Every structure is written in C-alpha cells, then in structure tokens.
Coordinates of N, CA and C in Angstrom, one line a residue:
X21 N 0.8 -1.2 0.0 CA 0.0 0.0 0.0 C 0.9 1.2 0.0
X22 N 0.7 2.1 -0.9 CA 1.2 3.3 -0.9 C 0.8 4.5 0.4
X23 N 2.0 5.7 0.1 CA 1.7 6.3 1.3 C 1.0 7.6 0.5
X24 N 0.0 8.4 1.3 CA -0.3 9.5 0.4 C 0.5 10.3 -0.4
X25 N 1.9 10.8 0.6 CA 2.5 11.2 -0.5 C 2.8 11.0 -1.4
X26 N 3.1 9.9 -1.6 CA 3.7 9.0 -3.1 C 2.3 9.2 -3.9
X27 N 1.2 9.2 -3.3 CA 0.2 9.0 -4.4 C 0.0 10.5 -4.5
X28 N 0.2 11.6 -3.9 CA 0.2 12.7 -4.9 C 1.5 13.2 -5.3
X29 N 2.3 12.4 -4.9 CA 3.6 13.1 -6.4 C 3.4 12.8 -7.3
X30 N 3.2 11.4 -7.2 CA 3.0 10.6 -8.7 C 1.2 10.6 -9.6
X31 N 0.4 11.5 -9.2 CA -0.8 11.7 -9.6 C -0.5 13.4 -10.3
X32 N -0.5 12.6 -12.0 CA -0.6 14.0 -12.9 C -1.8 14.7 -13.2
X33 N -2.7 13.8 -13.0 CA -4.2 15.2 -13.0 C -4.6 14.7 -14.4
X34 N -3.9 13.5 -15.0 CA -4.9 12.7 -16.0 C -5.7 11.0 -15.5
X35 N -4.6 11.0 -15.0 CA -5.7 9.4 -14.8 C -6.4 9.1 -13.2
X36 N -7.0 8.6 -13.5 CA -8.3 8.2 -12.1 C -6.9 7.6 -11.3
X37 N -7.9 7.7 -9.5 CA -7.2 7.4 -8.9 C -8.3 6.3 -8.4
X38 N -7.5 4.8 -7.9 CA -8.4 3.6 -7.2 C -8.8 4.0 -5.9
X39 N -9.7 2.9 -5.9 CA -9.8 3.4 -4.3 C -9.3 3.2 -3.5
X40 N -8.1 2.8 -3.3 CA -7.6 2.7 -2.4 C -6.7 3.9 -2.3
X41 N -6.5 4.7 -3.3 CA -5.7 5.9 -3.4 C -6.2 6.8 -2.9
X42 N -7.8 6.7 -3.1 CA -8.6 7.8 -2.8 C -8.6 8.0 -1.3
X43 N -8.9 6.6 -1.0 CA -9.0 6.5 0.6 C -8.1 6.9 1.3
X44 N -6.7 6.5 0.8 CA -6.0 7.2 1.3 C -5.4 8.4 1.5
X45 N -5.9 9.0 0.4 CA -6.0 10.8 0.3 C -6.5 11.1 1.4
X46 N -8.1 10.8 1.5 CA -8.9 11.4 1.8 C -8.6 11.4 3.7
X47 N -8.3 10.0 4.0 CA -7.5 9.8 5.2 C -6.3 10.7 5.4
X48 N -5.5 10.7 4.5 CA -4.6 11.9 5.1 C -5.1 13.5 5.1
X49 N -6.3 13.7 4.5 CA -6.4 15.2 4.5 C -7.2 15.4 5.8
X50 N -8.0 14.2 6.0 CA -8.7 14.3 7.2 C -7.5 14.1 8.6
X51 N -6.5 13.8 8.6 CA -5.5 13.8 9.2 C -5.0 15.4 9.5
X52 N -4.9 15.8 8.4 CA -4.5 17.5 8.1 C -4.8 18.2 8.8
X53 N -6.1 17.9 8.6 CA -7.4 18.7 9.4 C -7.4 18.7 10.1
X54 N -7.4 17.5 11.3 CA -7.2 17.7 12.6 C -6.2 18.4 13.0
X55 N -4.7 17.8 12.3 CA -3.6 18.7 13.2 C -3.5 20.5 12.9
X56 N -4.1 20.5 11.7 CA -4.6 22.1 12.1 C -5.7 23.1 13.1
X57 N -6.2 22.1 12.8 CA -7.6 22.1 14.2 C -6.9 22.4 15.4
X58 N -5.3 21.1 15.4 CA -5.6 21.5 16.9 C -4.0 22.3 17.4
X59 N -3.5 22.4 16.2 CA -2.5 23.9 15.9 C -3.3 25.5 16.4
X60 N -4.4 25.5 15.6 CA -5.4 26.7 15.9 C -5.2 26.5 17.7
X61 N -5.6 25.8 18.4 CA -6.3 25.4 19.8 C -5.1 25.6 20.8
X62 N -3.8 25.1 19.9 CA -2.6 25.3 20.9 C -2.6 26.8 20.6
X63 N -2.3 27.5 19.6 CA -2.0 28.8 19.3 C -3.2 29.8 20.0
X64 N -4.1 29.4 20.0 CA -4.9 30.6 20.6 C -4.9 30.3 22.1
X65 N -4.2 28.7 23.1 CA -4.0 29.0 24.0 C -2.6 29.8 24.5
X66 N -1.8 29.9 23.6 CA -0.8 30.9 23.7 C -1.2 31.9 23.5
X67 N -1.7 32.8 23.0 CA -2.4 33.7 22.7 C -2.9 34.2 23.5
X68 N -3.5 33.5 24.3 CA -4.6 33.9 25.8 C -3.2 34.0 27.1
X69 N -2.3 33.0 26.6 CA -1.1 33.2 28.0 C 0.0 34.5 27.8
X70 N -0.1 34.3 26.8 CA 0.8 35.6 26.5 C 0.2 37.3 26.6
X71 N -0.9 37.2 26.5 CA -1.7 38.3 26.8 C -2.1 38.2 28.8
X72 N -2.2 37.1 28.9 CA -2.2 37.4 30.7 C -0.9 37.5 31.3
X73 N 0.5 36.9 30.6 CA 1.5 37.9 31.1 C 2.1 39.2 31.1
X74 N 1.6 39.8 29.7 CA 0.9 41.2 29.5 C 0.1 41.9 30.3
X75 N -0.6 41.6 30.7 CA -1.6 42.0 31.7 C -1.0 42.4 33.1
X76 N 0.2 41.1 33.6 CA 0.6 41.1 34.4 C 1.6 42.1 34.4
X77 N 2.2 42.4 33.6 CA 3.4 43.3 33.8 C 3.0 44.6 33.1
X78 N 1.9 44.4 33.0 CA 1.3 46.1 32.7 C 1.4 46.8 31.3
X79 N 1.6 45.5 30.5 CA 2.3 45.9 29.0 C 0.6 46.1 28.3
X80 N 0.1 47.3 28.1 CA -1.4 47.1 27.2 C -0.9 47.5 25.8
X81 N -1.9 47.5 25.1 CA -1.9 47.6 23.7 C -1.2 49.4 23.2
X82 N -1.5 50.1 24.2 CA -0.5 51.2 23.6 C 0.4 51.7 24.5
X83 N 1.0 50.8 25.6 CA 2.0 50.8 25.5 C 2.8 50.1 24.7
X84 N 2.5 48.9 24.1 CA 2.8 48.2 23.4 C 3.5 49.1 21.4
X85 N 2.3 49.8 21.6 CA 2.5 50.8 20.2 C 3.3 51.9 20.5
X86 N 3.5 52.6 21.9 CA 4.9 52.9 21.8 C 6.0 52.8 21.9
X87 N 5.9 51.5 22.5 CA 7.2 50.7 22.7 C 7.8 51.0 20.8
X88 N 6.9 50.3 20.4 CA 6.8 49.5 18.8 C 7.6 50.9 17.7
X89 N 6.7 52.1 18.0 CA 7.2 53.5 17.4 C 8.5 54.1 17.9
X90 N 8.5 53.6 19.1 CA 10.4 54.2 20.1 C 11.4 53.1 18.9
X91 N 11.3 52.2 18.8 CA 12.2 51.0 18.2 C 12.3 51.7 16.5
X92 N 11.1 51.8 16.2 CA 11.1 52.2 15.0 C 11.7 53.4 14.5
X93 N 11.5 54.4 15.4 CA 12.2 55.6 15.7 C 13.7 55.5 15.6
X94 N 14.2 54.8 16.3 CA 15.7 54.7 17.0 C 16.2 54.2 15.4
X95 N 15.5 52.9 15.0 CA 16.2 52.3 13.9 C 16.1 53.0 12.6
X96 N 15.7 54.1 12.9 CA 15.5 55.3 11.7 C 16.9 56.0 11.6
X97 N 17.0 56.7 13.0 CA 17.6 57.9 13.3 C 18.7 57.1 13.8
X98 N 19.3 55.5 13.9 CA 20.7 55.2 13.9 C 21.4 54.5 12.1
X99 N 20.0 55.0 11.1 CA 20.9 55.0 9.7 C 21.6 56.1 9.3
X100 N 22.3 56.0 8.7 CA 23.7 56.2 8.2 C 23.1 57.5 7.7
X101 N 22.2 57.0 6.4 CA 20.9 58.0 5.8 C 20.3 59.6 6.6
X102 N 20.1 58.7 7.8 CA 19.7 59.9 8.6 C 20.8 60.7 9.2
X103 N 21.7 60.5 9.5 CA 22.6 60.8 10.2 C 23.2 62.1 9.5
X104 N 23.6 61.5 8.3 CA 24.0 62.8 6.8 C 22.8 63.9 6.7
X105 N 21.8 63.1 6.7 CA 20.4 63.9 6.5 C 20.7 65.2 7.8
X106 N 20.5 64.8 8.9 CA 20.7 65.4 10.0 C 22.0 66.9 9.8
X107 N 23.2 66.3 9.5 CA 23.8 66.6 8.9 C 24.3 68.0 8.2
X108 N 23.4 67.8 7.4 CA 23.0 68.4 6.1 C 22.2 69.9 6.4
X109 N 21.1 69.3 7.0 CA 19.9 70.3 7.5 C 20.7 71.1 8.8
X110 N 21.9 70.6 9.6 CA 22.4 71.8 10.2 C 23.3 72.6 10.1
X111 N 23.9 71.8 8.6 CA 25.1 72.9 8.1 C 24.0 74.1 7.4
X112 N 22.6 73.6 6.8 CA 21.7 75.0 5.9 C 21.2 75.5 6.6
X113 N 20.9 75.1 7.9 CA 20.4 75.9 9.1 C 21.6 76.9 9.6
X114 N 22.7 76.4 9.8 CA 23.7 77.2 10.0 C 23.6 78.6 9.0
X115 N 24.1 78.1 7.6 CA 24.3 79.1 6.1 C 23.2 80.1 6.4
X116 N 22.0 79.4 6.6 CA 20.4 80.5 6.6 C 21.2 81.2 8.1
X117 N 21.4 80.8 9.1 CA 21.0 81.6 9.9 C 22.5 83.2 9.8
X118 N 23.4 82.6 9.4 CA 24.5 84.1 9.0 C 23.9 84.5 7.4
X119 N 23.9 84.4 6.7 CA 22.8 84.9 6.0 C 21.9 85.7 6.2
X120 N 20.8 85.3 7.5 CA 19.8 86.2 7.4 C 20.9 87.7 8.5
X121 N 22.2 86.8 9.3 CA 22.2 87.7 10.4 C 23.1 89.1 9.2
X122 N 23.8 88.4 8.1 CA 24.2 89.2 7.1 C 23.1 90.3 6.8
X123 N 21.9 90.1 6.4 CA 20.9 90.6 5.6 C 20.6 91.7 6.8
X124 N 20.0 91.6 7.9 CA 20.0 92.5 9.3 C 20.7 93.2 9.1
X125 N 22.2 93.3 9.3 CA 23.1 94.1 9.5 C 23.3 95.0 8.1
X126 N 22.7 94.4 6.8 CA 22.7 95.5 5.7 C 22.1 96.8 5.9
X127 N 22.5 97.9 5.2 CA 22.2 99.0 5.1 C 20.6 99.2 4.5
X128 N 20.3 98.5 3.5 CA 19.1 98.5 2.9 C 18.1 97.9 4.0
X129 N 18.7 96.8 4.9 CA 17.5 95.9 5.8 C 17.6 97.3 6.9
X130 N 18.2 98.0 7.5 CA 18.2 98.4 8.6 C 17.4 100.3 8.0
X131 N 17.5 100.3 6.9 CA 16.8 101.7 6.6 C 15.2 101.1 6.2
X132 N 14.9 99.9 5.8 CA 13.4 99.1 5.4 C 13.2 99.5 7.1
X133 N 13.5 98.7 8.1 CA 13.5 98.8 9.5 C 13.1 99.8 10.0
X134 N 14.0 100.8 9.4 CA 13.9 102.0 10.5 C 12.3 102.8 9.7
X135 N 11.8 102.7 8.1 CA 10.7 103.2 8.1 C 9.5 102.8 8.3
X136 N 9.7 100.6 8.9 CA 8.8 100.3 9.2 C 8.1 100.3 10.7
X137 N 9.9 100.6 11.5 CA 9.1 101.2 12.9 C 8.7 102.7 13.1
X138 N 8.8 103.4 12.3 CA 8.3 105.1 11.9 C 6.6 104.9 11.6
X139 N 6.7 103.7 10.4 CA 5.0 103.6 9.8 C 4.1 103.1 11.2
X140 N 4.6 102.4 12.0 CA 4.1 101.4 12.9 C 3.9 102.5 13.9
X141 N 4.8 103.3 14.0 CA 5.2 104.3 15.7 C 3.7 105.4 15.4
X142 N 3.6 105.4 13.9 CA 3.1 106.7 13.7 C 1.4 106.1 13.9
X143 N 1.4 105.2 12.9 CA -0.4 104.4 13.3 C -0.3 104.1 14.4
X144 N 0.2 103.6 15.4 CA -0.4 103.1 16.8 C -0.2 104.5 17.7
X145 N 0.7 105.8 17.2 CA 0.3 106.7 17.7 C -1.5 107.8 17.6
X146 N -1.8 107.3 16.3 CA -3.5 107.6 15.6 C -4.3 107.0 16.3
X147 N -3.8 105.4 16.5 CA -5.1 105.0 17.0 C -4.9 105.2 18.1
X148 N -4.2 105.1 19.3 CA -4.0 105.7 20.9 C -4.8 106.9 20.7
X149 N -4.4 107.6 20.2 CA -5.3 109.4 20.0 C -6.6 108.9 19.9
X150 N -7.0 107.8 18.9 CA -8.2 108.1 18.4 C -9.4 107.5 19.8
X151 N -8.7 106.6 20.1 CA -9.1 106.1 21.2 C -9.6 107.2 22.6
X152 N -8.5 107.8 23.1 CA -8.3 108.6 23.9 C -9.6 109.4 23.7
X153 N -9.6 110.3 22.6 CA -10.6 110.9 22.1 C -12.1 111.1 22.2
X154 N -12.4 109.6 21.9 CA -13.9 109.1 21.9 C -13.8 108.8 23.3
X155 N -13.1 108.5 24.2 CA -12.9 108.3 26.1 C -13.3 109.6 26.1
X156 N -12.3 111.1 25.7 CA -12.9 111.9 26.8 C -14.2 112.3 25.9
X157 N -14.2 112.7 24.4 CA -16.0 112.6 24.2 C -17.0 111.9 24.6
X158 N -16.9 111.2 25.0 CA -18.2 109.8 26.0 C -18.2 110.5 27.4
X159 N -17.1 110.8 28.1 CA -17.0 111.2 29.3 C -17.4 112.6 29.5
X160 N -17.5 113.4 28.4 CA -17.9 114.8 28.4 C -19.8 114.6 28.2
X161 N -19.9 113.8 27.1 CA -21.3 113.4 27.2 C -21.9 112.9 28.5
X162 N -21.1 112.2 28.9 CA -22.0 111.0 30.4 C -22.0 112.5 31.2
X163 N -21.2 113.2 31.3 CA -21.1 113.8 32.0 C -22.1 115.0 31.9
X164 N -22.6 115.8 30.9 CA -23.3 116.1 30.4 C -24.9 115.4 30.6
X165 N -25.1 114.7 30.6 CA -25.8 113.9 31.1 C -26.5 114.0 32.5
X166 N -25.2 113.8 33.1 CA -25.7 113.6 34.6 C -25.5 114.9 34.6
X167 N -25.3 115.6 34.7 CA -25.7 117.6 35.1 C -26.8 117.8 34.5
X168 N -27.0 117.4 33.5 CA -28.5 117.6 33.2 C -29.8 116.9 33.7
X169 N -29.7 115.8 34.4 CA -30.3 114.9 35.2 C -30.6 115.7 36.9
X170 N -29.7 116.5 37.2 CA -29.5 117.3 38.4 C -30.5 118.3 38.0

C-alpha cells in the first residue's frame, strides 16, 4: 500500500485514482485537518497566555504601540541615511541663519526697518489718540448727562 504522499507526487491530473488511493488521500487530508484544528487550539492557547502575562506586567496595547514606534524611531535615526540627512539640514540651518544675520546688518535691511518702525510708531500713535478721544467725548457726554439729570 502506498503512502499518500507517493500517491500525490505521482498523480498528474490525467488518470483516475483507485480506491484505495482515494482512501488514502482522503485519510490523510482528514488527518491534516485535525492537526490544524488543533494547531489553531494550541496557538490561541498561547495567545490567551501571552496576553495574561501582558496583563501582568502592565504591557497594554498602547504601550505596546509605543514601545513599537520608540524602536522604529531609533532604527530610523541610527541610519547612516539619517545621520548625513541630520547633517546636512544643520550645516543649511547654520548658512540660513549668517545669511539672514548678514541681511539685518545690511544697510538696505536696517533703513526698510527704520521706516517700518516710523509707519508702525506713527499708526499706533492715531489709533491711541483716536481712542483717547472718543474716552474723553463719551465722558464729556456721560457727563453732560448727569448735570442735566440734576
């Protein structure tokens, strides 16, 4: 008597298989079955233990996702890739920032400056007045008011 496997290596998918080939297919798939059946049964009892030693040591599902994001993180920022990247962005951060301290200290940035704290000094000096203004006209009115109420 053959073993299943021999009878499906050797079965090309033209000729019938006897019954006793069948049988024994059908006996090993029903074999299959079970030990997956009870693969599932072992794995989901691991599944349930591994989550109650989780439990135990306080590990839940997001600390679990930051654990997961810290690792992912680290194994980012200890590539090579990043490193240069990093690198890179603080030599242009450097260039930008004497650059801009260049551009400040120019003659053209510091005369723009000086007529935009002039435009600025001069409107918030309007609207202070205008303010002021309508205070003591309200207060000459209220005032006005109550003397005529006497």
């Amino acid at each position: 008597m053959e073993s299943a496997d021999n009878v499906f290596d050797t079965y090309d998918g033209t000729t019938q298989l006897s019954e006793a080939e069948t049988a024994l297919l059908k006996d090993e798939l029903r074999k299959t079955e079970e030990e997956i059946q009870t693969l599932k049964q072992v794995l989901l009892a691991r599944q349930k233990h591994a989550s109650e030693l989780k439990r135990k040591l306080g590990l839940n599902p997001l600390v679990e996702l930051g654990n997961d994001i810290n690792k992912g993180l680290k194994a980012v920022t200890d590539t090579e890739a990043f490193q240069k990247t990093t690198e890179v962005a603080a030599a242009t951060a450097d260039t930008v920032k004497h650059k801009w301290n260049d551009m400040r200290n120019s003659s053209l940035f510091k005369s723009f400056e000086s007529k935009l704290g002039t435009a600025y000094s001069s409107v918030s000096e309007t609207v202070i007045f205008t303010l002021l203004s309508w205070v003591a006209i309200s207060f000459i009115e209220l005032a006005a008011l109550f003397h005529a109420a006497l």
